[in-house]
Short mmCIF file of C-alpha atoms in Angstrom, two decimals:
data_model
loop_
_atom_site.label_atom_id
_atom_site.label_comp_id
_atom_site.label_asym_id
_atom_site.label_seq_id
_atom_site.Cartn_x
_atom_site.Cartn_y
_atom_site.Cartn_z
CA UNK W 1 0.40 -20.30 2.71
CA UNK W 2 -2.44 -18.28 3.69
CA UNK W 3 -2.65 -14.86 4.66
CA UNK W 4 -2.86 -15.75 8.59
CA UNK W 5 0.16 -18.33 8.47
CA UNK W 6 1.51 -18.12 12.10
CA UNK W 7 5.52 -17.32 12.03
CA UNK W 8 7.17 -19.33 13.39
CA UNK W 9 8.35 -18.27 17.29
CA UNK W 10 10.77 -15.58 17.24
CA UNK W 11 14.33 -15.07 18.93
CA UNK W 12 15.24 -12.49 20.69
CA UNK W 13 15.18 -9.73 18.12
CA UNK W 14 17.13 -6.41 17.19
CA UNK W 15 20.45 -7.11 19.63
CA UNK W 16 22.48 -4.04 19.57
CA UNK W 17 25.17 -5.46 17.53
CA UNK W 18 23.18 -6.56 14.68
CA UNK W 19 21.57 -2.82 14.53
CA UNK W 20 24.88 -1.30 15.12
CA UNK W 21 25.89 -2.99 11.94
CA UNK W 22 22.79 -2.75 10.08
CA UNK W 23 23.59 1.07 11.12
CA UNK W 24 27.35 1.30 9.71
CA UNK W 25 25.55 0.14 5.94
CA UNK W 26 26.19 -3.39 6.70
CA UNK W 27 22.90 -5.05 4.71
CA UNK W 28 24.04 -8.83 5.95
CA UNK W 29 22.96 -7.27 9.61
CA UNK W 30 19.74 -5.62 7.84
CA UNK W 31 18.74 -9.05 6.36
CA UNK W 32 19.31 -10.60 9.95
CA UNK W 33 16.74 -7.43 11.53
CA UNK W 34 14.15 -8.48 8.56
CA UNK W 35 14.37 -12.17 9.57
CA UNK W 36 13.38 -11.90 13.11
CA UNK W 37 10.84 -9.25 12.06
CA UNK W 38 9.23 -9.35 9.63
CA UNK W 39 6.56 -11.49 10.62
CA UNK W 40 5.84 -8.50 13.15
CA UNK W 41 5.68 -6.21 10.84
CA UNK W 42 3.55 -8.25 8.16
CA UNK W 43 1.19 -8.85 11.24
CA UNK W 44 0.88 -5.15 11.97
CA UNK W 45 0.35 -4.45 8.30
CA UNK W 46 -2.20 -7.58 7.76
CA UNK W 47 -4.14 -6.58 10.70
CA UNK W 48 -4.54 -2.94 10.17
CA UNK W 49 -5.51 -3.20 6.27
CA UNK W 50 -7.03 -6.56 6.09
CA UNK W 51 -5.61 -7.21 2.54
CA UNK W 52 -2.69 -9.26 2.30
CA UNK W 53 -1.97 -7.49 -0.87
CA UNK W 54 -1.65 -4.52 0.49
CA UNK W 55 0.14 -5.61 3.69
CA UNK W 56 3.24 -6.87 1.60
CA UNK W 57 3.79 -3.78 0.06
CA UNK W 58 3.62 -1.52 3.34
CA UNK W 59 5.82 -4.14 4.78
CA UNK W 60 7.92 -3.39 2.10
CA UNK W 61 8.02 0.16 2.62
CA UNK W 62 8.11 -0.31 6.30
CA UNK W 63 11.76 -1.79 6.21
CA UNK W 64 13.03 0.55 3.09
CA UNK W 65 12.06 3.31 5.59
CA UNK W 66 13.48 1.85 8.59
CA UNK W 67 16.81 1.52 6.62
CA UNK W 68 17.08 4.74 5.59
CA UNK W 69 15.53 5.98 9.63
CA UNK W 70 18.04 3.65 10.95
CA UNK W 71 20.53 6.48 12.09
CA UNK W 72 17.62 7.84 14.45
CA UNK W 73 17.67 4.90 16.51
CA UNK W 74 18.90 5.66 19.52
CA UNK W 75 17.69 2.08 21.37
CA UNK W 76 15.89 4.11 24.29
CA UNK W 77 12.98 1.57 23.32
CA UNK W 78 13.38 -2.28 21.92
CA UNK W 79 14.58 -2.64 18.31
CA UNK W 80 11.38 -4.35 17.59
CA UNK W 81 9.19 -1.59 19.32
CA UNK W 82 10.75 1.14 17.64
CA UNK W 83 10.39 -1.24 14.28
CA UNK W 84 6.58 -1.71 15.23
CA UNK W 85 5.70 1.68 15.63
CA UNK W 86 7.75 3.02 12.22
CA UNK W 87 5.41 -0.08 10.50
CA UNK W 88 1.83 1.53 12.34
CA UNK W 89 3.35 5.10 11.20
CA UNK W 90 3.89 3.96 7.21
CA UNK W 91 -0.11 2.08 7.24
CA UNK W 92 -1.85 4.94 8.83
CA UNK W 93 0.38 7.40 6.30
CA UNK W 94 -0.65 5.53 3.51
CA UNK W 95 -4.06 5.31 4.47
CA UNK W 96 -4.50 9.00 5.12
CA UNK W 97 -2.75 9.80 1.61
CA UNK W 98 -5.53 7.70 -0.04
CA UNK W 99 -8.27 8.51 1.95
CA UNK W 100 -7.77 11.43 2.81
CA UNK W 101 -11.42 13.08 2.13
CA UNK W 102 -12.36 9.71 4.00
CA UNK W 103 -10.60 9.92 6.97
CA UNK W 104 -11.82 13.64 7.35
CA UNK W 105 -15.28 11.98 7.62
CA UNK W 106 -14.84 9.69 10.06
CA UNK W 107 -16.20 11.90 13.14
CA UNK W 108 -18.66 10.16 15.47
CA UNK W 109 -21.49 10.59 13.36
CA UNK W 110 -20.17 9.35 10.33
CA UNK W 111 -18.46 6.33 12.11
CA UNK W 112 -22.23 5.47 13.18
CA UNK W 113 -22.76 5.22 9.96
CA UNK W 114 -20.24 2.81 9.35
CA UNK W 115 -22.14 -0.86 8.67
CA UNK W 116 -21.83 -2.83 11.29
CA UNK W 117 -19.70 -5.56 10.10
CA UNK W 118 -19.00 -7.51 7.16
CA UNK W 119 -18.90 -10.57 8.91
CA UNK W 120 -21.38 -13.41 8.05
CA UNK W 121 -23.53 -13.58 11.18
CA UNK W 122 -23.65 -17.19 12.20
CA UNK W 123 -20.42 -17.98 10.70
CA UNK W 124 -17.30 -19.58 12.87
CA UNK W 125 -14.17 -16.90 12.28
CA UNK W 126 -10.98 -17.43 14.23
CA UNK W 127 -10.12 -13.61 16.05
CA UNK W 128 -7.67 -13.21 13.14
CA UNK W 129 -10.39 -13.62 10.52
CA UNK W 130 -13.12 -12.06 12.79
CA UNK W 131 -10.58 -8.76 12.76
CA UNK W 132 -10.14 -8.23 9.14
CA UNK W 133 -13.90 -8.35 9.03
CA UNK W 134 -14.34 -5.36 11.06
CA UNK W 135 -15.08 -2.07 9.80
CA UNK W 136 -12.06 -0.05 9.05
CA UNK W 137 -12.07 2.28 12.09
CA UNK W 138 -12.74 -0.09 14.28
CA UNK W 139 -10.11 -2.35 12.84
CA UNK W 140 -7.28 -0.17 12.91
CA UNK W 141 -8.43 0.89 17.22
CA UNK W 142 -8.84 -2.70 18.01
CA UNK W 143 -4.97 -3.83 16.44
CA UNK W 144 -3.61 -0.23 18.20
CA UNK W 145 -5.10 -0.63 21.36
CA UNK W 146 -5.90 -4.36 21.91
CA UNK W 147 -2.81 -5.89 20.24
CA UNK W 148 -0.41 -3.53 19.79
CA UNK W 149 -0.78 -1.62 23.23
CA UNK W 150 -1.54 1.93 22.30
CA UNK W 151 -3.36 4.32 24.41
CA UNK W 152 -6.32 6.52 23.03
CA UNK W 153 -4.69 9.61 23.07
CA UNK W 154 -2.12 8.36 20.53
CA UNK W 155 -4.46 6.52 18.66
CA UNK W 156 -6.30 9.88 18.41
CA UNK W 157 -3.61 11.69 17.48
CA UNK W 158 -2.38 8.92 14.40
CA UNK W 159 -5.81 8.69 13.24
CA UNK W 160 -6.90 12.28 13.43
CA UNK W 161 -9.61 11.56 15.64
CA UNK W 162 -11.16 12.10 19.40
CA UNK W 163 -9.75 10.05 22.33
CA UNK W 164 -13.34 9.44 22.81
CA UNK W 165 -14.15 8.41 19.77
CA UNK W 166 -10.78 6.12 19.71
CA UNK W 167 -12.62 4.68 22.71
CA UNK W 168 -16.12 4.05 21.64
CA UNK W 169 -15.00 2.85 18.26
CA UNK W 170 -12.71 0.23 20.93
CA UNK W 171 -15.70 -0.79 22.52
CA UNK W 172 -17.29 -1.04 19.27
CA UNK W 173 -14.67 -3.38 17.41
CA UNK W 174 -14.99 -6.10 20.74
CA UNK W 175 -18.59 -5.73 20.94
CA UNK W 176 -18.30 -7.45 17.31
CA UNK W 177 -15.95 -9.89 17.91
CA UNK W 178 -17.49 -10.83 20.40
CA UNK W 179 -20.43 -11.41 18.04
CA UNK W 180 -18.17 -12.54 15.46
CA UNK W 181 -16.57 -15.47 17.82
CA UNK W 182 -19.63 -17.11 19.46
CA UNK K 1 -31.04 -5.50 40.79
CA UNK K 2 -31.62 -4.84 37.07
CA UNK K 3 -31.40 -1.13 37.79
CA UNK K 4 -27.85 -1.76 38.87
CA UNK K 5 -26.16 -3.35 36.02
CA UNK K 6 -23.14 -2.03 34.59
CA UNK K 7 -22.96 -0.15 31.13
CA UNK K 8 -21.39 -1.71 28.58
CA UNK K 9 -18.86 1.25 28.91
CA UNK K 10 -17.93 0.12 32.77
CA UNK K 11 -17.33 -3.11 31.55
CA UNK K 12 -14.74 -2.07 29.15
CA UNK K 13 -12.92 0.53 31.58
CA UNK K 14 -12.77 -2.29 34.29
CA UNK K 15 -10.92 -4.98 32.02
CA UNK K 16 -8.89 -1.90 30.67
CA UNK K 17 -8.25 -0.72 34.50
CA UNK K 18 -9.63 2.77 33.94
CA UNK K 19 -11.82 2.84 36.89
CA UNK K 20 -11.65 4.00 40.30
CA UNK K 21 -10.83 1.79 43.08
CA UNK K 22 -13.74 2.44 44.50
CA UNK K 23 -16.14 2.32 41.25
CA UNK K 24 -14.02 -1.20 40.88
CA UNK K 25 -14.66 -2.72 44.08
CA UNK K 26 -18.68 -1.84 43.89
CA UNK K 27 -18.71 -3.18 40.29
CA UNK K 28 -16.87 -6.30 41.48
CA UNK K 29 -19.40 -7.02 44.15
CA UNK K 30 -21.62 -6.75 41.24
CA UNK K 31 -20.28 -9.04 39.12
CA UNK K 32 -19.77 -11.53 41.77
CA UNK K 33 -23.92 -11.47 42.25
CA UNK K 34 -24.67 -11.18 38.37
CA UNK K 35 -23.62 -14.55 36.26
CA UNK K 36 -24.94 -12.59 33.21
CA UNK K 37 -22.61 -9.32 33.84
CA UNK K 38 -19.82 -11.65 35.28
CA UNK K 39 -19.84 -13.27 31.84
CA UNK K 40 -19.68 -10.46 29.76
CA UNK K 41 -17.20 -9.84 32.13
CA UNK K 42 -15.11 -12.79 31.84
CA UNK K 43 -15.85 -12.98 27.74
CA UNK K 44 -14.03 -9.33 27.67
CA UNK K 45 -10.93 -10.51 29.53
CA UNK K 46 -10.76 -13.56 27.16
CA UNK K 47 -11.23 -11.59 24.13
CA UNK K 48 -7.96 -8.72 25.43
CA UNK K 49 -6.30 -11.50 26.23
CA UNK K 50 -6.51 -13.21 23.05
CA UNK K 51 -5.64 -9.92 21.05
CA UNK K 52 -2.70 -9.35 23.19
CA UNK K 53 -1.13 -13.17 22.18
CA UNK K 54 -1.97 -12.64 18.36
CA UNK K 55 1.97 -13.61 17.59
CA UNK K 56 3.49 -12.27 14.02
CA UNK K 57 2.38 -13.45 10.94
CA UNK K 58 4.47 -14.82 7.66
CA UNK K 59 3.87 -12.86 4.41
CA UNK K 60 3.23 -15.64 1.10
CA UNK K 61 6.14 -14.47 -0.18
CA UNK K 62 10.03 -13.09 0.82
CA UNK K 63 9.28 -9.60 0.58
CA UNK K 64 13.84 -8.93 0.70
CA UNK K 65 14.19 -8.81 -2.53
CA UNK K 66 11.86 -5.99 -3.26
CA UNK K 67 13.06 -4.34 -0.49
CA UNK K 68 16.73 -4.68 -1.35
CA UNK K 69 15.55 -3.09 -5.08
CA UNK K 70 14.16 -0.34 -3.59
CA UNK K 71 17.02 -0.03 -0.94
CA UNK K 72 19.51 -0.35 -3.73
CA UNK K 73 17.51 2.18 -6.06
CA UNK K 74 17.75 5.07 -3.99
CA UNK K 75 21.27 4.23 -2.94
CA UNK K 76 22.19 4.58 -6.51
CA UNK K 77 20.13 7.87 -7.04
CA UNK K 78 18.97 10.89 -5.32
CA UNK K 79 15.25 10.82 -4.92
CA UNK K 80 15.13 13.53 -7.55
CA UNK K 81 16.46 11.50 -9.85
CA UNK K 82 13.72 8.65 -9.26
CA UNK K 83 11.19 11.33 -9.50
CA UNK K 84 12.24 12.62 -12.70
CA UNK K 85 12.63 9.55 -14.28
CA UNK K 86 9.37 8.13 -12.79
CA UNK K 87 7.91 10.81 -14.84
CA UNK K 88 10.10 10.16 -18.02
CA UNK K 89 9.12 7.06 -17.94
CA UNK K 90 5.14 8.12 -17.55
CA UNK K 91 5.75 9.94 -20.73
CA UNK K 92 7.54 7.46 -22.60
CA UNK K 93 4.54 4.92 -21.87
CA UNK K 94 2.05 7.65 -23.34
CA UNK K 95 4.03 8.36 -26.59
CA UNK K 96 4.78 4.38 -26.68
CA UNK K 97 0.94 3.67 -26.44
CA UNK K 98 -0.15 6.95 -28.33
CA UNK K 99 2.10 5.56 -31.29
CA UNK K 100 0.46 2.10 -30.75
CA UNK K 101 3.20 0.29 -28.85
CA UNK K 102 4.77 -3.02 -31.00
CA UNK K 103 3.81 -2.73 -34.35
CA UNK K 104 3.25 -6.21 -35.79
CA UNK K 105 4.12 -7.66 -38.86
CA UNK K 106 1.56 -6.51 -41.30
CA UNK K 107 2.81 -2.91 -41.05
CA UNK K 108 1.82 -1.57 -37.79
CA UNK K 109 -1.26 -1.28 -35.26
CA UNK K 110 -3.26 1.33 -33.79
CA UNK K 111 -3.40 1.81 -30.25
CA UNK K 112 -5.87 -0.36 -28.52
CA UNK K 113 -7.24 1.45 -25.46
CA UNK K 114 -6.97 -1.57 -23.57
CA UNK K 115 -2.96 -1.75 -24.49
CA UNK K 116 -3.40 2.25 -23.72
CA UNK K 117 -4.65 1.63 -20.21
CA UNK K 118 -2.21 -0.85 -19.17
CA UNK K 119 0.54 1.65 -20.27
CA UNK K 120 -0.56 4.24 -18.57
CA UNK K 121 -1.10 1.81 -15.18
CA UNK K 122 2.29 0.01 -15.36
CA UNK K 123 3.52 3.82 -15.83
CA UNK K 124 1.22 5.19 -13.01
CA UNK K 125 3.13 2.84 -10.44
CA UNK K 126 6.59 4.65 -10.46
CA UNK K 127 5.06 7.80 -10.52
CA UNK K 128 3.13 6.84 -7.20
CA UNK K 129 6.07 5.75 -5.37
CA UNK K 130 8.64 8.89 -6.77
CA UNK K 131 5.15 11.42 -5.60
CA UNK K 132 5.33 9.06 -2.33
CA UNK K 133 8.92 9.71 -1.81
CA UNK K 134 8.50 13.95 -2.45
CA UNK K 135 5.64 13.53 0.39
CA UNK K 136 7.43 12.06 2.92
CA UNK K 137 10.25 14.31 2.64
CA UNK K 138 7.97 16.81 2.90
CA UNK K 139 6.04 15.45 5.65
CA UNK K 140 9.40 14.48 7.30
CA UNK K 141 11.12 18.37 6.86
CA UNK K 142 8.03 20.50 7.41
CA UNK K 143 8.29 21.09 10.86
CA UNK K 144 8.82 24.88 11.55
CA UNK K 145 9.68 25.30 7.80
CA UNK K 146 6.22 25.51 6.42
CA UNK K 147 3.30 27.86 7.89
CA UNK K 148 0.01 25.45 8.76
CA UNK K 149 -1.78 27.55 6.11
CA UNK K 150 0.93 26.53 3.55
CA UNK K 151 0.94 22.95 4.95
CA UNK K 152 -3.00 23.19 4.46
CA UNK K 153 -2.87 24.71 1.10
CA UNK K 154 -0.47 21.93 -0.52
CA UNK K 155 -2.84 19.41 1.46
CA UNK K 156 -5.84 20.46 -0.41
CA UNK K 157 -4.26 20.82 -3.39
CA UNK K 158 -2.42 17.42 -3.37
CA UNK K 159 -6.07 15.55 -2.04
CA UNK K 160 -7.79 17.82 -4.85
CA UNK K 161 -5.47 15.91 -7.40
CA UNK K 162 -5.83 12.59 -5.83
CA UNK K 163 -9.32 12.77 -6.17
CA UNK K 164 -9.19 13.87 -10.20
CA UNK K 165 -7.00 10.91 -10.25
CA UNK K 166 -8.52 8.24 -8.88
CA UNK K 167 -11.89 9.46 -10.88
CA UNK K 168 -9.86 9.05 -14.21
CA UNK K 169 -8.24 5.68 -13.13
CA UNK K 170 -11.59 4.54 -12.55
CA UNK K 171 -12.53 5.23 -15.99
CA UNK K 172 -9.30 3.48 -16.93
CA UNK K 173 -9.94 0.85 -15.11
CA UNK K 174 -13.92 0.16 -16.62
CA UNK K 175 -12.94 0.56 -19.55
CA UNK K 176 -14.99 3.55 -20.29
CA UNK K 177 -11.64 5.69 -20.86
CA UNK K 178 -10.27 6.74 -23.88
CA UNK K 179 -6.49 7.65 -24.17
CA UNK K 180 -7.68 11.28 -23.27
CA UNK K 181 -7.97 9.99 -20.16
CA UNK K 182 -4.77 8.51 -20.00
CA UNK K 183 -3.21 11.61 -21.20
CA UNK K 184 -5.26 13.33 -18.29
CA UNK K 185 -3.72 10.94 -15.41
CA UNK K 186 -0.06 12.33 -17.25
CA UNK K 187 -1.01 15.92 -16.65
CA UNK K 188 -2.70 15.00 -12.80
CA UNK K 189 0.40 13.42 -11.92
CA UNK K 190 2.86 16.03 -13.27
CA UNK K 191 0.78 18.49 -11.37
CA UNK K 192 0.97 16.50 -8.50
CA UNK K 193 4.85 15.96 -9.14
CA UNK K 194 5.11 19.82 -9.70
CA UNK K 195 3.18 20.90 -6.10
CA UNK K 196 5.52 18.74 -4.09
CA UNK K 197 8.22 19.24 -5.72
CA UNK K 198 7.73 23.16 -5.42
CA UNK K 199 6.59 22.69 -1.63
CA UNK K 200 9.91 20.41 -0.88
CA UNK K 201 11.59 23.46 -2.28
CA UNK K 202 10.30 26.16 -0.28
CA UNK K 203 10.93 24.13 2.65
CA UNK K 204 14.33 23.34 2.28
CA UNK K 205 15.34 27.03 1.49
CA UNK K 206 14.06 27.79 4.31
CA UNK K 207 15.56 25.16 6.24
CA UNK K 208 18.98 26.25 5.36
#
């Protein structure tokens, strides 16, 4: 299966009783939250790191964290949401605890020096393909903004960067997908 | 009416509705007079609009079991515990390889570095995850219990080490290493172990 095998369409996820239970220690009801979502949570992983690889293991990490977190769920937001978020939270820790001297360098000037893509030019990508081909940054704005429905000011804040600079690396990541997808 | 085409900029605020009413309407007009602006237009909508039905995606593999391990691990011990044995077992692999790992039948063999290195890598990945575990607790705790210029101190300190370790694991990795180096990552990642584990400390005393 490759790494952009579709899920398959998911139930309603995260009812209360299954996370009450999963709450209480029961891992049967655990098992049943990582069934309905763990595709979302692979996705969010995939898309943000581009390397399958690397995506398993934070999804891993995702749901050993969202066990142990599970006693701060108070269900003000959708299981799923508050699942989702947890998952962006563990990739952008990761990534700042490995690149850390990186990610200090990524202020406007140095994301200008980013290259522009590492997308074949003339080559036909599907907008799943065409995304892991973007340049980091721009990657992880796109997935928080475009797919996953964050606004700039938290995507500043998570990334350590300007809302502005959340914005223009935005306009940045569709200005090469569009590119990417002609 | 070339004057008068959008930025690319207005074009993105009006399919993100971050413009004006007013700024919208006149752009509108424009795009409704302009088949080239109308397209880009049109090609941003598509594009949001694909991004926003990207569904979930399946993993190769069932990624439960390892989950359940690690579940069941720290169920079983205090993250201390994992820590300390995370860096027993670092140790063990270093005297293992120094001594040459299994010694064959015609007496014993020296330690190959390439044996070395994969010691010292297999090693490397429980000491990640138990350093992991110390950061997030201390990430997770350090709210009012640790000054910002304490917080920044064990932050330059910590991305000091990782950079002295990912330089030696490089030489690991390209073979140009020589068990010094191994012996090296040991003392970076005890170091490492030591900082957090000191930091986590401090905090939770003054927590209580």
């Amino acid at each position: 299966m490759g790494a952009f095998a579709f899920a398959p369409a998911q139930q309603a996820t995260g009812t209360p009783g299954v996370v009450r239970r999963a709450r209480e220690g029961d891992f049967a009801a655990f098992e049943e939250l990582y069934r309905r979502n763990v595709g979302r949570v692979y996705g969010i992983c995939l898309r943000l790191t581009a390397d399958p690889a690397v995506a398993e293991e934070l999804t891993q990490q995702a749901f050993v964290r969202a066990w142990r977190k599970l006693g701060s769920f108070r269900g003000d937001v959708e299981f799923p949401a508050w699942l989702g978020r947890l998952a962006v939270n563990v990739v952008l820790g990761e990534r700042r605890q490995r690149n850390r001297r990186r990610e200090r360098a990524f202020d406007d000037d140095a994301a200008a020096a980013e290259p522009e893509t590492r997308a074949e030019p003339h080559e036909a990508l599907d907008l799943e393909r065409a995304i892991a081909a973007l340049p980091d940054r721009a990657r992880a704005v796109f997935v928080l903004h475009d797919v996953e429905g964050y606004h700039h000011e938290e995507i500043g804040r998570a990334l350590g960067i300007a809302s502005g600079t959340s914005k223009a690396q935005l306009h940045r990541a569709r200005r090469l997908l569009r590119e990417a997808l002609r | 009416m070339r004057e008068n085409h959008p930025t690319e900029t207005r074009l993105h605020d009006l399919v993100d509705g971050l413009l004006e009413p007013a700024d919208r309407e006149a752009l509108e007009r424009h795009l409704d007079a302009c088949a080239a602006c109308r397209s880009s237009a049109d090609e941003l909508r598509s594009l949001l609009h694909r991004a926003q039905g990207l569904g979930p995606l399946r993993p190769d593999r069932d990624l439960l079991p390892g989950i359940r391990a690690r579940i069941d691990r720290r169920r079983a011990f205090p993250r201390w515990l994992v820590a300390a044995a995370a860096a027993a077992f670092l140790v063990g692999a270093v005297w293992f390889g120094s001594r040459g790992g299994v010694e064959n039948d015609s007496g014993g063999t020296p330690a190959t570095p390439s044996r070395l290195v994969e010691a010292f890598m297999a090693a490397e990945v429980e000491y990640e995850e138990a350093n992991r575990a110390l950061f997030d607790t201390l990430t997770a705790r350090r709210n009012g219990r640790l000054s910002p210029e304490t917080w920044a101190v064990v932050e330059r300190n910590v991305e000091i080490i990782d950079e002295a370790i990912a330089e030696v694991r490089r030489a690991l990795r390209s073979g140009a290493g020589d068990p010094a180096d191994g012996h090296l990552l040991t003392a970076l990642h005890q170091k490492k172990m030591q900082l957090l584990w000191r930091a986590s400390r401090l905090s939770a005393e003054r927590g209580v």
